């Protein structure tokens, strides 16, 4: 069974601060996806990283896939209250059952 | 396009009752999934389907059944509801098992 560990589990910071959350595994993934989930809604895809060492930027969000394709990080610059939500990473291992999800990081950005 | 729709939004069941959670997608996706999400536990895969007429168990299938008679619909059946099935249930679909999954808004189920 492939497991994804996300850290921290909870993070509350002030608006304008920078933060990094992590997604780690002992398994290699073909690709890794990051989703954001807001209260009362389903997760929505932010980005997919495929190549080891890959870095993708989405405005103030920077995603990196580890060289060995076992881990990933999400860095947010100058966090805003609109960034508040549950951030989930999900790894694709090649099976028809799709993605393995981490437990998520609950992020609260206080104004 | 409506994407993935789920009904009902909320439901309270008594122990031993049965119900069906409905899921429909209009994106012509072959792959569909049912997850449950419990506080602090992330998304657990219950069942998935790779196309009409084909279903398979996920990580936590006990107490649930599914069917996939059409590409669009993937209902989840609870036969004898138990308090352990209190959760938020999400249906999702994707074009391929490695591609982006599109999620419905969820069904919040309470069994008392």
Short mmCIF file of C-alpha atoms in Angstrom, two decimals:
data_model
loop_
_atom_site.label_atom_id
_atom_site.label_comp_id
_atom_site.label_asym_id
_atom_site.label_seq_id
_atom_site.Cartn_x
_atom_site.Cartn_y
_atom_site.Cartn_z
CA UNK A 1 0.00 0.00 0.00
CA UNK A 2 1.35 3.39 -1.00
CA UNK A 3 1.05 6.02 1.72
CA UNK A 4 1.38 9.78 1.53
CA UNK A 5 2.19 11.72 4.70
CA UNK A 6 1.35 15.40 4.74
CA UNK A 7 2.79 17.92 7.18
CA UNK A 8 1.93 19.92 9.02
CA UNK A 9 -1.58 18.68 9.69
CA UNK A 10 -2.72 22.16 10.72
CA UNK A 11 -1.23 25.57 10.04
CA UNK A 12 -2.56 28.98 11.02
CA UNK A 13 -0.61 32.06 9.98
CA UNK A 14 -1.13 35.77 9.42
CA UNK A 15 -1.90 37.32 6.07
CA UNK A 16 1.28 38.23 4.20
CA UNK A 17 3.45 35.45 5.64
CA UNK A 18 5.07 32.72 3.59
CA UNK A 19 4.56 29.00 4.22
CA UNK A 20 5.53 25.58 2.96
CA UNK A 21 3.61 22.33 3.33
CA UNK A 22 4.99 18.91 2.56
CA UNK A 23 3.87 15.62 1.07
CA UNK A 24 6.18 12.65 1.64
CA UNK A 25 6.19 8.96 0.83
CA UNK A 26 8.52 5.99 0.75
CA UNK A 27 6.99 5.00 -2.60
CA UNK A 28 7.68 6.32 -6.07
CA UNK A 29 4.75 7.91 -7.88
CA UNK A 30 4.27 8.35 -11.62
CA UNK A 31 2.79 11.76 -10.93
CA UNK A 32 1.53 13.81 -8.04
CA UNK A 33 -1.45 16.11 -7.88
CA UNK A 34 -2.31 18.88 -5.43
CA UNK A 35 -5.94 19.70 -4.66
CA UNK A 36 -7.57 22.41 -2.55
CA UNK A 37 -10.83 21.75 -0.76
CA UNK A 38 -13.02 24.46 0.73
CA UNK A 39 -15.62 23.74 3.45
CA UNK A 40 -18.73 22.04 2.10
CA UNK A 41 -17.23 21.39 -1.33
CA UNK A 42 -15.29 18.72 -3.15
CA UNK A 43 -11.54 18.98 -3.84
CA UNK A 44 -10.44 20.97 -6.89
CA UNK A 45 -7.20 20.30 -8.74
CA UNK A 46 -4.47 22.94 -8.46
CA UNK A 47 -1.59 21.29 -10.33
CA UNK A 48 -0.09 18.02 -11.54
CA UNK A 49 3.66 17.38 -11.41
CA UNK A 50 5.10 14.53 -13.44
CA UNK A 51 8.87 14.83 -13.79
CA UNK A 52 11.34 14.43 -10.92
CA UNK A 53 12.64 17.86 -9.89
CA UNK A 54 9.80 19.63 -11.68
CA UNK A 55 8.74 23.05 -10.39
CA UNK A 56 5.41 24.61 -11.32
CA UNK A 57 4.13 28.04 -10.36
CA UNK A 58 0.51 29.10 -10.05
CA UNK A 59 0.54 32.81 -9.16
CA UNK A 60 1.78 32.87 -5.52
CA UNK A 61 1.85 29.06 -5.23
CA UNK A 62 5.00 27.10 -6.12
CA UNK A 63 4.88 23.31 -6.37
CA UNK A 64 7.93 21.08 -6.50
CA UNK A 65 8.22 17.36 -7.18
CA UNK A 66 11.18 15.63 -5.56
CA UNK A 67 13.99 14.31 -7.74
CA UNK A 68 13.14 10.73 -6.76
CA UNK A 69 9.39 11.32 -7.27
CA UNK A 70 8.65 10.32 -3.68
CA UNK A 71 7.85 13.73 -2.23
CA UNK A 72 6.48 17.15 -3.06
CA UNK A 73 6.14 20.56 -1.50
CA UNK A 74 3.79 23.50 -1.85
CA UNK A 75 5.11 26.96 -1.05
CA UNK A 76 2.77 29.95 -0.76
CA UNK A 77 4.19 33.45 -0.88
CA UNK A 78 2.41 36.35 0.85
CA UNK A 79 -0.54 34.21 1.94
CA UNK A 80 -4.02 35.69 1.68
CA UNK A 81 -7.27 34.78 3.48
CA UNK A 82 -8.53 33.33 0.19
CA UNK A 83 -5.81 30.66 0.44
CA UNK A 84 -7.59 29.16 3.46
CA UNK A 85 -8.60 25.55 2.89
CA UNK A 86 -7.60 21.91 3.06
CA UNK A 87 -4.66 21.10 0.79
CA UNK A 88 -4.49 17.50 -0.36
CA UNK A 89 -1.72 15.79 -2.25
CA UNK A 90 -2.51 12.69 -4.30
CA UNK A 91 -0.09 10.28 -5.90
CA UNK A 92 -0.70 8.23 -9.03
CA UNK A 93 0.91 4.82 -8.78
CA UNK A 94 -0.19 3.33 -12.08
CA UNK A 95 -3.15 1.22 -11.00
CA UNK A 96 -6.70 1.51 -12.31
CA UNK A 97 -7.88 2.53 -8.86
CA UNK A 98 -6.48 5.99 -9.49
CA UNK A 99 -4.99 8.18 -6.81
CA UNK A 100 -3.72 7.70 -3.26
CA UNK A 101 -4.60 10.74 -1.17
CA UNK A 102 -2.77 12.15 1.81
CA UNK A 103 -4.74 13.26 4.87
CA UNK A 104 -4.25 16.91 4.00
CA UNK A 105 -3.00 20.12 5.57
CA UNK A 106 -5.62 22.42 7.05
CA UNK A 107 -4.46 25.96 6.31
CA UNK A 108 -5.97 29.07 7.90
CA UNK A 109 -4.81 32.52 6.85
CA UNK A 110 -5.89 35.14 9.34
CA UNK A 111 -6.46 38.70 8.12
CA UNK B 1 -21.71 21.31 -18.29
CA UNK B 2 -22.80 20.52 -14.73
CA UNK B 3 -19.73 18.33 -14.08
CA UNK B 4 -20.31 15.83 -11.26
CA UNK B 5 -23.60 16.09 -9.39
CA UNK B 6 -24.53 14.26 -6.19
CA UNK B 7 -27.83 13.86 -4.38
CA UNK B 8 -28.85 14.22 -1.65
CA UNK B 9 -26.72 16.93 -0.07
CA UNK B 10 -27.56 15.83 3.47
CA UNK B 11 -29.23 12.74 4.93
CA UNK B 12 -29.90 11.30 8.37
CA UNK B 13 -30.47 7.55 8.58
CA UNK B 14 -31.43 5.29 11.43
CA UNK B 15 -29.31 2.21 12.10
CA UNK B 16 -30.33 -0.61 9.79
CA UNK B 17 -31.97 1.59 7.14
CA UNK B 18 -30.87 1.52 3.51
CA UNK B 19 -30.29 4.27 1.01
CA UNK B 20 -28.70 5.05 -2.34
CA UNK B 21 -26.40 7.99 -2.93
CA UNK B 22 -26.74 9.20 -6.49
CA UNK B 23 -23.85 10.39 -8.67
CA UNK B 24 -24.02 11.61 -12.27
CA UNK B 25 -21.36 13.09 -14.53
CA UNK B 26 -21.84 14.72 -17.93
CA UNK B 27 -18.21 14.74 -19.09
CA UNK B 28 -18.30 11.29 -20.71
CA UNK B 29 -15.59 10.08 -18.33
CA UNK B 30 -14.94 6.36 -18.19
CA UNK B 31 -13.49 6.35 -14.67
CA UNK B 32 -15.67 7.03 -11.63
CA UNK B 33 -14.91 6.78 -7.92
CA UNK B 34 -16.62 6.85 -4.55
CA UNK B 35 -14.70 8.16 -1.53
CA UNK B 36 -15.57 8.76 2.08
CA UNK B 37 -13.93 11.55 4.03
CA UNK B 38 -13.74 11.42 7.81
CA UNK B 39 -12.21 14.19 9.95
CA UNK B 40 -8.43 13.94 9.95
CA UNK B 41 -8.46 10.79 7.83
CA UNK B 42 -8.32 12.09 4.28
CA UNK B 43 -10.15 10.48 1.38
CA UNK B 44 -10.63 6.72 1.45
CA UNK B 45 -11.60 4.94 -1.78
CA UNK B 46 -14.74 2.80 -1.42
CA UNK B 47 -15.37 1.57 -4.97
CA UNK B 48 -14.32 2.56 -8.45
CA UNK B 49 -15.36 1.84 -12.01
CA UNK B 50 -13.34 1.89 -15.23
CA UNK B 51 -16.39 1.89 -17.47
CA UNK B 52 -20.03 0.90 -17.78
CA UNK B 53 -20.60 -2.60 -16.42
CA UNK B 54 -17.23 -2.76 -14.61
CA UNK B 55 -16.75 -2.05 -10.92
CA UNK B 56 -14.08 -2.95 -8.38
CA UNK B 57 -13.45 -2.61 -4.66
CA UNK B 58 -11.30 0.11 -3.19
CA UNK B 59 -9.72 0.36 0.24
CA UNK B 60 -12.92 0.37 2.36
CA UNK B 61 -15.75 -1.45 0.47
CA UNK B 62 -17.44 -3.28 3.37
CA UNK B 63 -21.06 -2.24 3.88
CA UNK B 64 -21.40 -0.69 0.42
CA UNK B 65 -22.38 -1.76 -3.07
CA UNK B 66 -22.21 -0.04 -6.43
CA UNK B 67 -23.43 -0.50 -9.97
CA UNK B 68 -22.48 1.14 -13.27
CA UNK B 69 -25.17 0.52 -15.86
CA UNK B 70 -24.37 3.69 -17.84
CA UNK B 71 -21.31 5.87 -18.38
CA UNK B 72 -23.02 8.77 -16.62
CA UNK B 73 -24.32 7.20 -13.41
CA UNK B 74 -22.52 5.53 -10.52
CA UNK B 75 -24.85 5.06 -7.52
CA UNK B 76 -23.57 3.93 -4.11
CA UNK B 77 -25.85 1.70 -2.04
CA UNK B 78 -25.80 1.33 1.74
CA UNK B 79 -27.83 -1.74 2.69
CA UNK B 80 -27.79 -1.79 6.51
CA UNK B 81 -26.61 1.57 7.76
CA UNK B 82 -24.28 1.58 10.77
CA UNK B 83 -22.95 4.51 12.84
CA UNK B 84 -19.47 3.80 11.42
CA UNK B 85 -20.81 4.91 8.03
CA UNK B 86 -21.37 8.45 9.26
CA UNK B 87 -19.17 10.45 6.93
CA UNK B 88 -19.03 12.79 3.96
CA UNK B 89 -19.21 10.90 0.67
CA UNK B 90 -17.66 12.22 -2.52
CA UNK B 91 -18.13 10.95 -6.03
CA UNK B 92 -15.47 11.75 -8.63
CA UNK B 93 -14.78 11.08 -12.28
CA UNK B 94 -11.79 11.25 -14.58
CA UNK B 95 -10.93 10.65 -18.20
CA UNK B 96 -8.12 8.27 -17.26
CA UNK B 97 -6.98 6.86 -13.92
CA UNK B 98 -3.88 9.07 -13.91
CA UNK B 99 -5.65 12.27 -14.92
CA UNK B 100 -7.34 14.99 -12.88
CA UNK B 101 -10.32 13.84 -10.86
CA UNK B 102 -13.44 16.00 -10.84
CA UNK B 103 -15.36 15.85 -7.59
CA UNK B 104 -19.00 16.34 -6.78
CA UNK B 105 -20.10 18.58 -3.88
CA UNK B 106 -20.47 15.66 -1.47
CA UNK B 107 -23.22 14.03 0.59
CA UNK B 108 -23.08 14.44 4.37
CA UNK B 109 -24.55 11.29 5.91
CA UNK B 110 -25.32 10.77 9.59
CA UNK B 111 -26.37 7.37 10.94
CA UNK B 112 -27.93 7.39 14.41
#
